[in-house]
Tab-separated table of C-alpha atoms and ligand atoms in Angstrom:
chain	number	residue	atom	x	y	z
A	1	UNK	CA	-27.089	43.439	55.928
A	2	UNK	CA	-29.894	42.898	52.905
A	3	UNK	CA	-29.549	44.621	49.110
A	4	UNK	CA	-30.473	48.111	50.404
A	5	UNK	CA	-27.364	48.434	52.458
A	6	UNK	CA	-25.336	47.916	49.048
A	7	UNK	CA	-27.662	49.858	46.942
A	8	UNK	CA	-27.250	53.000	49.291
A	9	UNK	CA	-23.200	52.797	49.011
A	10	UNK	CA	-23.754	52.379	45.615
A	11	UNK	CA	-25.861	55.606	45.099
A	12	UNK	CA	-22.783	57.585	47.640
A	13	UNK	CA	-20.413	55.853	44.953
A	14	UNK	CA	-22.996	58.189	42.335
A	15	UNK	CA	-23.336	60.918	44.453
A	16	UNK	CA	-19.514	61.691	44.132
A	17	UNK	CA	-19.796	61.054	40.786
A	18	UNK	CA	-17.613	58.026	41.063
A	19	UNK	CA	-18.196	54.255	39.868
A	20	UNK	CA	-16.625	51.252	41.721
A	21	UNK	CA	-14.764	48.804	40.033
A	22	UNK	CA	-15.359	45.112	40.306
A	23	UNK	CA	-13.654	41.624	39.428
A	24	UNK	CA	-14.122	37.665	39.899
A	25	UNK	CA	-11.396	35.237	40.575
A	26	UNK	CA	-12.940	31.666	41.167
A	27	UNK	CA	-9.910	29.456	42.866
A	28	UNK	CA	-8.821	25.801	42.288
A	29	UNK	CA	-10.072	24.777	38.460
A	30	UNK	CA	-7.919	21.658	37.654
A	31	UNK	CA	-10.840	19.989	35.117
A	32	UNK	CA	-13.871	19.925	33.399
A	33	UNK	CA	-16.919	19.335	35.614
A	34	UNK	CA	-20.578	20.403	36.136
A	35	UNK	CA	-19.596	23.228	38.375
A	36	UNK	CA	-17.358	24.303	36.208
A	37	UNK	CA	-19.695	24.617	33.633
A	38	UNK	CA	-22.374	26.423	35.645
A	39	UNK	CA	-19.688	29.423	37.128
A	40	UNK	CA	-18.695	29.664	33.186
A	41	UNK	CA	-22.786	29.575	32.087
A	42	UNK	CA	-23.333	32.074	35.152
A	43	UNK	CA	-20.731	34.627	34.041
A	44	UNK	CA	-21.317	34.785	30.545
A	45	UNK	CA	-25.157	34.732	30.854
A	46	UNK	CA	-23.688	38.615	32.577
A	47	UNK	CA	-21.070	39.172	30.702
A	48	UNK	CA	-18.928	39.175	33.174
A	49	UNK	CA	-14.930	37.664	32.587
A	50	UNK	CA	-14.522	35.303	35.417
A	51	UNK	CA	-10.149	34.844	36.099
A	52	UNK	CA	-10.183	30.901	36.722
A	53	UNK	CA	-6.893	30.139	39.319
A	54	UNK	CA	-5.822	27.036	37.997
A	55	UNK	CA	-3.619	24.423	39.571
A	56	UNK	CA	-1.256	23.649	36.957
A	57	UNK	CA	0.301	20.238	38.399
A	58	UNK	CA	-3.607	19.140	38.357
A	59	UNK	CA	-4.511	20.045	35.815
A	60	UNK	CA	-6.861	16.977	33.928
A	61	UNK	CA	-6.641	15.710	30.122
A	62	UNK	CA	-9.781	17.422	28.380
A	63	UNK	CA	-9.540	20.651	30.243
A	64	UNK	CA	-7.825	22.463	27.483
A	65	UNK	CA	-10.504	21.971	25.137
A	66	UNK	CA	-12.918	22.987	27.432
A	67	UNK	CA	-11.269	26.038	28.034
A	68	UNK	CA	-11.407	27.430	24.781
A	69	UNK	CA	-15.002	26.954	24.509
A	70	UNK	CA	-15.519	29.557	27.307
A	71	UNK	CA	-14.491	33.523	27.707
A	72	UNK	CA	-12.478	33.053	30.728
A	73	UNK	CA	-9.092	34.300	31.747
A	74	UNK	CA	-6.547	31.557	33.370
A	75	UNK	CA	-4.443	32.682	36.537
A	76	UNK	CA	-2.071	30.889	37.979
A	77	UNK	CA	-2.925	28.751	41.505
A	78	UNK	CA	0.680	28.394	42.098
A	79	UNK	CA	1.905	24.669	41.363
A	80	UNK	CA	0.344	21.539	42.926
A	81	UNK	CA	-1.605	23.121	45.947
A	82	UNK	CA	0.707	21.232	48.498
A	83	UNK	CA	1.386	23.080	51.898
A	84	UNK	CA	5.146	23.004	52.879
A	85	UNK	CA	4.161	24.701	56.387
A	86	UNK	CA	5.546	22.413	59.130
A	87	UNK	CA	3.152	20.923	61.648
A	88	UNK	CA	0.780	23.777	63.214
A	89	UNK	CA	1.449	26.293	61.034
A	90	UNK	CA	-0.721	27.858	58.503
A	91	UNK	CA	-0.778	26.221	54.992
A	92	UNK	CA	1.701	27.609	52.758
A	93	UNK	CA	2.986	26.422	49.302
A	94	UNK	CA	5.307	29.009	48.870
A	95	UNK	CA	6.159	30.269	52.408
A	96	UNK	CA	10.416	30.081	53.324
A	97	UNK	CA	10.681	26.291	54.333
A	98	UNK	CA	12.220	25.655	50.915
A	99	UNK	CA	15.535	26.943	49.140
A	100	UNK	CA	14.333	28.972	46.662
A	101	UNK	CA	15.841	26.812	43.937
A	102	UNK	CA	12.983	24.568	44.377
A	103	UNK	CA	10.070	27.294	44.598
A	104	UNK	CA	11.598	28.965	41.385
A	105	UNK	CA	11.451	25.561	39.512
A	106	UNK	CA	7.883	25.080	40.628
A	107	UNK	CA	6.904	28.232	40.046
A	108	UNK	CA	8.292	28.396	35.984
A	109	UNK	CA	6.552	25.026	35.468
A	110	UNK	CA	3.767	26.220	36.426
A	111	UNK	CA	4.055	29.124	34.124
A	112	UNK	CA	4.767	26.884	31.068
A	113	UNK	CA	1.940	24.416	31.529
A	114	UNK	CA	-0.692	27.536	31.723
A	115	UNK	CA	0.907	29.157	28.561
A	116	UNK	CA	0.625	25.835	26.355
A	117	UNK	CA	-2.472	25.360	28.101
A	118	UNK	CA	-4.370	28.203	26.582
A	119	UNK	CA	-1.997	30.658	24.845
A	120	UNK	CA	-2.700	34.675	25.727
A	121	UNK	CA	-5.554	33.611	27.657
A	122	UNK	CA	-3.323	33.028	30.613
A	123	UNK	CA	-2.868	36.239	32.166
A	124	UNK	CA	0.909	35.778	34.090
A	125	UNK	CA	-0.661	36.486	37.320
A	126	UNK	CA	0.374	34.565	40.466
A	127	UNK	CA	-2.721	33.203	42.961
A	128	UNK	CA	-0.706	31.770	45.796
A	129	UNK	CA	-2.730	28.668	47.108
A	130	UNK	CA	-4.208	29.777	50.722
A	131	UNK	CA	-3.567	33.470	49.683
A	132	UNK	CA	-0.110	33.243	51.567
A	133	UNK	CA	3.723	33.871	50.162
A	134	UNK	CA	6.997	34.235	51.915
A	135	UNK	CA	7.526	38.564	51.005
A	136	UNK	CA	11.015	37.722	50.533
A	137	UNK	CA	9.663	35.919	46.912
A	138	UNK	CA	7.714	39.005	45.515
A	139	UNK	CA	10.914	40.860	43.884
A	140	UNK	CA	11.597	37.642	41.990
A	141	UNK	CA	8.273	37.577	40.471
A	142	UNK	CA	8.470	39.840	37.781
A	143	UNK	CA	11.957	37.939	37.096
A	144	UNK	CA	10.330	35.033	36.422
A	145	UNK	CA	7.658	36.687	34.121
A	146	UNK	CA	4.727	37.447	36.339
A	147	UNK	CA	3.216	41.029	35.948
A	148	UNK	CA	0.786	40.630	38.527
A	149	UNK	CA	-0.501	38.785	41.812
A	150	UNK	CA	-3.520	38.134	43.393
A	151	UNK	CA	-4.215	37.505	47.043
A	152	UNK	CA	-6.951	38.335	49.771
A	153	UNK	CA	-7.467	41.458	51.797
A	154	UNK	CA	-7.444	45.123	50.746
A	155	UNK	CA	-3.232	45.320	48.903
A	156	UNK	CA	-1.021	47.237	50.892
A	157	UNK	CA	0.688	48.522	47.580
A	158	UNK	CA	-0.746	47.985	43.506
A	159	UNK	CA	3.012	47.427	42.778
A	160	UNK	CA	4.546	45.603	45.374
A	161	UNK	CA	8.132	45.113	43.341
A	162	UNK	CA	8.929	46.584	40.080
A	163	UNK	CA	7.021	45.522	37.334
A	164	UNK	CA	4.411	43.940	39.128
A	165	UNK	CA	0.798	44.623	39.870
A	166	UNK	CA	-1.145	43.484	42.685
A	167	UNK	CA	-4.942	43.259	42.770
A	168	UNK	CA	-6.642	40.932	45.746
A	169	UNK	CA	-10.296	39.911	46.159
A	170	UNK	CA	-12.171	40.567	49.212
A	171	UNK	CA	-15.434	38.995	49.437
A	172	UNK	CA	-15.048	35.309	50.242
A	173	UNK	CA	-18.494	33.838	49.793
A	174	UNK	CA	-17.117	30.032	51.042
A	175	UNK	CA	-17.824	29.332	55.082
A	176	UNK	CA	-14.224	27.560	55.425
A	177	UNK	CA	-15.114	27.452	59.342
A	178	UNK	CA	-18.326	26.387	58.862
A	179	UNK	CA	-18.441	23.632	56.712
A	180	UNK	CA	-17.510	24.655	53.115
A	181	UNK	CA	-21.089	26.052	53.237
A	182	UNK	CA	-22.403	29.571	52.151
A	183	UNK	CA	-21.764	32.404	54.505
A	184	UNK	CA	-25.064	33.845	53.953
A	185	UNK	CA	-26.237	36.795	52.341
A	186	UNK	CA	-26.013	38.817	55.074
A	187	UNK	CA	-22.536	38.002	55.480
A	188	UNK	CA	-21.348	38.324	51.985
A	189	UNK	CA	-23.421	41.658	51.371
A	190	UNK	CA	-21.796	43.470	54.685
A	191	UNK	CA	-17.904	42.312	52.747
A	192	UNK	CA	-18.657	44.019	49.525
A	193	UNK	CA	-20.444	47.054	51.155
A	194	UNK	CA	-17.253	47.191	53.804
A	195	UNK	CA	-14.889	47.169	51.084
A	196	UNK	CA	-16.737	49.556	48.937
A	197	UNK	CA	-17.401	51.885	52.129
A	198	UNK	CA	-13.414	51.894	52.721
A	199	UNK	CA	-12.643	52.751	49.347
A	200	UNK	CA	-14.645	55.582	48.983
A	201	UNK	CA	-13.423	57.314	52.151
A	202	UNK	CA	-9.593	56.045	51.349
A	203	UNK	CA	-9.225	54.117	54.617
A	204	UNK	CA	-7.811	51.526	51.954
A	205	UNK	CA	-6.333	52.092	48.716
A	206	UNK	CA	-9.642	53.469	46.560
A	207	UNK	CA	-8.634	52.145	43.144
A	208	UNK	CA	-7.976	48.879	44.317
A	209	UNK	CA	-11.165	46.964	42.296
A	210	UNK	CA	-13.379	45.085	44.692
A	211	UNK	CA	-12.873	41.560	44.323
A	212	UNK	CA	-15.307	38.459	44.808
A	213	UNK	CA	-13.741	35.116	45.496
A	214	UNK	CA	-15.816	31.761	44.818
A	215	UNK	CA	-14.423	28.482	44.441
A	216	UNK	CA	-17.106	26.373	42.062
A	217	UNK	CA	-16.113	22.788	43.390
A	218	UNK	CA	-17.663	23.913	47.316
A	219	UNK	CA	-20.521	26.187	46.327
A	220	UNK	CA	-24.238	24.563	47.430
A	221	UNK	CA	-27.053	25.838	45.881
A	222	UNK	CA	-27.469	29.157	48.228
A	223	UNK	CA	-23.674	30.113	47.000
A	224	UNK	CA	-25.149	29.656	43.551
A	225	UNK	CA	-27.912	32.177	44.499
A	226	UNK	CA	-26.183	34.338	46.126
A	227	UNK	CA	-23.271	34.889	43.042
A	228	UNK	CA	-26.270	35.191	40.313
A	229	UNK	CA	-28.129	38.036	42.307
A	230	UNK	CA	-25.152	39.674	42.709
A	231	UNK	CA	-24.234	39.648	39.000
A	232	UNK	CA	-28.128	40.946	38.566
A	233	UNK	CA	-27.461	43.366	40.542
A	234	UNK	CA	-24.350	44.715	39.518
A	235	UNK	CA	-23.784	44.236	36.107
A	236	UNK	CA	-25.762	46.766	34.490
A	237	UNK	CA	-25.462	49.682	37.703
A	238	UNK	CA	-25.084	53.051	36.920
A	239	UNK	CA	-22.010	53.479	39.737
A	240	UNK	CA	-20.237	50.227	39.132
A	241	UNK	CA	-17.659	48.883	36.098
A	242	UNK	CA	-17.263	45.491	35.704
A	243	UNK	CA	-13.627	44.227	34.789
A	244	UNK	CA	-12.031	41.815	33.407
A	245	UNK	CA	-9.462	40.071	35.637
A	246	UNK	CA	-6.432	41.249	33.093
A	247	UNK	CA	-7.712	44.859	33.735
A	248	UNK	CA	-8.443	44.518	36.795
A	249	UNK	CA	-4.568	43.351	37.713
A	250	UNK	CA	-2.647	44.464	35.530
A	251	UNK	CA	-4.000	47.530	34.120
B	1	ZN	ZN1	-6.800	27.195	46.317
C-alpha cells in the first residue's frame, strides 16, 4: 500500500461527512537522550501531543527537567518492565503469576513516582509493558486511581470496568520479528488504512481513535521518515482530528 490508498479512505471518511480521530503513544521513555529529543522536536514541529509511556522504576536523574521543557503527556509503562511469565510463555509484567499484593504495590509506586515526576502532566493511564494484563486486574484499576488504559489492537469495550477508559494504538511501526527495524511503508500505511477502513464500516468499535505506536530508542532513520510524513500528511487533513493522548483516553 503507498499514500493514495490512505488518502482515498480518508476522502470516504469526508464523503460521510465524518473525520477520524488520531493519537501517538511512544513506549519505554526512562531518560533524556537524542531520540528522545527528536520524537519531542518531531511532534511539536506538528503540533501534535505525543503520550510518552514511561517506566517509572527507570526512570534516570535529569529526566524531570527535561520533561517540562517539552508539551508531552506522561503515561504510565507499568513499573520496571520485568516479565514475570514463566519459561515459554509470553512476557508479562502483570499477568497472574503474582499475588496481587505485590502487583498492587508495584503498580501505586509507579503511580507516585509519575505524579511527583511531572504533576498534571501525568495522565493516570496504565500502558502494560508488552501490551498484556491478567483481566482479572482491570476492576482494580480505577481503585487504585487509573481512569484509563492503553494497550494494542482495536478495544473490545471503551470502559472495560467502571470508571475506566480504554483507548489502544494500532499501528506498530517497529519490525519486532525482524530486527527492531522499520516495517516499511507499505506495511505501516496498509495498518492505519485497515484500522480506519474497520471503523468506518463498524466491524470494530468506530470511535475508538486510531492509534500509532513508536518506540524512539529502536527507530532507524526510515522509522524517522516514515512518522514525519505521516504527521505531514495528517495533521492539517480536512477528515482527520488530531488528539491529545488525555482526549484521546479518557475523554
Ligand atoms: Zn515497553
Amino acid at each position: 500500500m503507498n499514500w493514495s490508498h490512505l488518502d482515498n479512505e480518508l476522502d470516504a471518511w469526508h464523503a460521510e461527512g465524518r473525520r477520524a480521530s488520531l493519537w501517538w503513544r511512544d513506549d519505554d521513555a526512562t531518560a533524556p537522550s537524542p531520540a528522545l529529543d527528536r520524537l519531542a522536536a518531531l511532534a511539536h514541529a506538528h503540533d501534535v501531543t505525543v503520550g510518552l509511556a514511561v517506566i517509572p522504576a527507570l526512570v534516570q536523574p535529569g529526566f524531570a527537567t527535561w520533561l517540562a521543557s517539552v508539551p508531552v503527556e506522561v503515561l504510565q509503562h507499568g513499573w520496571a518492565h520485568r516479565s514475570h511469565a514463566g519459561a515459554g510463555e509470553k512476557k508479562t509484567e502483570f499477568g497472574n503469576e503474582r499475588d496481587a499484593e505485590a502487583v498492587t504495590r508495584e503498580l501505586g509506586q509507579g503511580f507516585g513516582t509519575l505524579g511527583k515526576l511531572v504533576g498534571h502532566r501525568f495522565q493516570p493511564v496504565l500502558v502494560p509493558p508488552w501490551n498484556r494484563l491478567d483481566p482479572g486486574l482491570i476492576p482494580e484499576l480505577a481503585h487504585a486511581g487509573y481512569r484509563g488504559l492503553s494497550m494494542y489492537g482495536p478495544r473490545s469495550s471503551g470502559e472495560p470496568a467502571p470508571g475506566l477508559k480504554q483507548t489502544n494504538c494500532h499501528v506498530d511501526v517497529v519490525d519486532w520479528r525482524g530486527g527492531r527495524g522499520f516495517v516499511g511503508h507499505d506495511r505501516a500505511i496498509a495498518a492505519v488504512v485497515a484500522h480506519l477502513a474497520a471503523r468506518r464500516v463498524q466491524l470494530v468499535d468506530p470511535v475508538e481513535p486510531t492509534g500509532i505506536l513508536t518506540h524512539h530508542a529502536v527507530h532507524e532513520e526510515a522509522t524517522w521518515t516514515f512518522i514525519a510524513r505521516f504527521l505531514e500528511r495528517t495533521r492539517h487533513h480536512r477528515a482527520i482530528r488530531w488528539l491529545a493522548p488525555g482526549e484521546a483516553i479518557l475523554a
